[in-house]
Structure formats: structure tokens, C-alpha cells
Amino acid sequence: MEKQKNYNGIDVIKLLMALCVVIIHLTPFAMFGENAGFIFDKVLTRAAVPFFFLKMKLDRVTSNEEFKTEVTKFAKRILFMYVIWTIIYLPCIIFWFRVDNETVLSFVQKCIFDGSYLHLWYLPSVMIAGVLAALLVKRMGTVKSLVIAIVLYIIGLLDSSYYGLIKDLWFQNIIKEYDKIFITTRNGVFFGLVFILLGFLAYERREKLSKSIILLIVSILGVFMEMYILRDLGIARSYEGIIFTIPVTYFLLQMAKEINLKDRVIYRDIRIIGVLVYLSHCWVDFTYSVLCYNILHRTFSSMVRFGYTLTITVLLSILVIKLQNHKGFTWLRKLY
């Protein structure tokens, strides 16, 4: 990989993955039946969230001072984003705080170990995973670090998609005690770390486009097989991560990396829209609920809900892009 090259194909795929994240949360295809919902809302979207971890290059600096500066700058930027988006989601947080009878202590626990709102867990996770990945690679290189991350990822699956394997074993008690404190393994250590390191590996290695496409197709077939086995055997209690997500994400990135698109402003905008769609769609969906239940007093199909949320989210993202260059609105760049 050349440092100065813009991988516009990755930005296009990332926008598609943002669309998949919206599908995961709103399940629009469930209206067509259980199998359609499972395929489109769960199986085909497995790489959506992991793909947003594939962007870190914190191990590329050489001197210790530069390394420390870059890692610290990255952590501060993500932490600031987390605070900003938590403030933006305060109306939603307060609503669910009251509905779920949550305590201040449990909310603080969620903010630290999970996320202040439904999907905002991504920000503290990517911050922790990014810093940890950079430190590991600095000490032992990408491959050894990736092996450690894969082991941690598999352990984390025992708290979600592979929970059924330990349900009646002594290890279940360890998971339960862990969950009391850390809530979930869907975090920077047991989830995000492996995907950031896959990004590091893709930075170092180049795969032919044809090879990446073939292996991506094989990996997608593996996802279908794994997901159906987990569902039919009743092993999973959630599908936050599965084993075949790793090769799917890696080869999707390698494929995207080899898609050559000439530099244009639109690809920069697509990159921004992808991030903003990911981070803002739950807020827009909340307004949909308010509109339907409190103002119109009627409901619509899940596909209408999906269309409303996606349309408003994209329009708001474009508005941010247009306003951010005007005096008084430059702070909008902090949102992504």
C-alpha cells in the first residue's frame, strides 16, 4: 500500500456497510417472512460493523515520540466524538432511561464498558482496540498480534453466538461474572481488536482482485452455513459476531482496496456520509417513533420506517458536509 493513495473503493464499500448497519437495527426485510428477515437482516450484514474498524494505521510511525503522539491524538479524537454523540443522543437516552428504570450507576457502567446508546458502543470500542492494536504491533508485529486477537475474539463468541456451547458448563459462571462488570464481550478487546488488526494486515499485504473475490464468495457461503447451524441448533443467544465474519471482512477489504476509482470530491463526501449514517441513524429512527406514536398515532411497515430513517439520515449528512466549511459550523467536522 502507498501511504498517499486514496482508496476510494473502500469508502464506497463503507457507505454500503453503513446501509447494512441501518438494516441490522431496523430489520426492514422481516416483513417478508422469518427466513427473508434472517437472510437480509442478519446473515448478509455480518461484515457491516467490523468493516468500520478497518481504518487504523497507528503502527506506521517510526519514532517512539511520534508513536506516542499519534496514539494519544487518536484516542482523544475518538473520546471527544463519543462525548459529542452522547450529548446528541441525550433525548433518546433520557427516554429509555425512564422506560427501563435504569439507575445512574448502571448508566455510567454502560458508558464505560458498553455504550451510552444502542450503537455508540462502537466509539469506545474502536478507541480501545486502536490503541491496543498499535501497542501490540509495536511490540510483536501484526501476525502475532492477530493470532492473539483471534483467540480473544473466539473467547468473546462464547458470550454471544456460541453461548450454547458453555450453557451448562463451569465456564458459564466465569462469563456471568464477567458480564456483571463489563456487560458484554462486544467491545474493543474481544471484538474490535481483531478487525483493526485485519486492517493492519491488509495494509501490509496485497491480494489479487480475482483471488479476493473468490475467497470472499467462499467466506460468504461459510457465513450462511455458520449462521444457519447456530440458529437451527439453538446455540446463539445473539449474533454480534461469528467466526466467518473474519475472512469475509478481510477479503471484502482486499477487494475494495483493489477497486481503482479516480480521486474526486464525491468520494471524500461518501466517506463522511458513511460515518455519519452509522452514527446518526438511531437518532433519526427515534424521531420516526415520536412521529408515529405521539403525533400521527399510527404505525407503518418496517420498510417505510427504514426508508424514512435512511433518507433523513443521508440528507442530514449532506447538510453537515455543506455547512462544515462555513464560519460558525466548522465544529461539525468533529462529528466524524
mmCIF file of N, CA and C in Angstrom, residues 162-169 172 176 234:
data_model
loop_
_atom_site.group_PDB
_atom_site.id
_atom_site.type_symbol
_atom_site.label_atom_id
_atom_site.label_comp_id
_atom_site.label_asym_id
_atom_site.label_seq_id
_atom_site.Cartn_x
_atom_site.Cartn_y
_atom_site.Cartn_z
ATOM 1 N N TYR A 162 -21.943 -18.265 20.343
ATOM 2 C CA TYR A 162 -21.612 -19.648 20.725
ATOM 3 C C TYR A 162 -21.886 -19.909 22.208
ATOM 4 N N TYR A 163 -22.767 -19.114 22.777
ATOM 5 C CA TYR A 163 -23.084 -19.240 24.205
ATOM 6 C C TYR A 163 -23.635 -20.626 24.544
ATOM 7 N N GLY A 164 -24.365 -21.224 23.614
ATOM 8 C CA GLY A 164 -24.956 -22.536 23.866
ATOM 9 C C GLY A 164 -23.950 -23.625 24.158
ATOM 10 N N LEU A 165 -22.697 -23.446 23.708
ATOM 11 C CA LEU A 165 -21.662 -24.451 23.930
ATOM 12 C C LEU A 165 -21.212 -24.508 25.389
ATOM 13 N N ILE A 166 -21.408 -23.422 26.128
ATOM 14 C CA ILE A 166 -20.959 -23.381 27.526
ATOM 15 C C ILE A 166 -22.123 -23.250 28.503
ATOM 16 N N LYS A 167 -23.343 -23.319 27.970
ATOM 17 C CA LYS A 167 -24.533 -23.041 28.776
ATOM 18 C C LYS A 167 -24.605 -23.868 30.053
ATOM 19 N N ASP A 168 -24.204 -25.102 29.984
ATOM 20 C CA ASP A 168 -24.294 -25.985 31.157
ATOM 21 C C ASP A 168 -22.927 -26.369 31.701
ATOM 22 N N LEU A 169 -21.894 -25.604 31.345
ATOM 23 C CA LEU A 169 -20.540 -25.906 31.794
ATOM 24 C C LEU A 169 -20.072 -24.890 32.835
ATOM 25 N N GLN A 172 -19.499 -21.139 32.064
ATOM 26 C CA GLN A 172 -20.626 -20.216 32.029
ATOM 27 C C GLN A 172 -20.606 -19.268 33.223
ATOM 28 N N LYS A 176 -20.724 -15.201 33.267
ATOM 29 C CA LYS A 176 -21.740 -14.461 34.025
ATOM 30 C C LYS A 176 -21.102 -13.414 34.932
ATOM 31 N N GLY A 234 -29.852 -23.822 18.026
ATOM 32 C CA GLY A 234 -30.163 -23.016 19.205
ATOM 33 C C GLY A 234 -28.948 -22.661 20.044
#
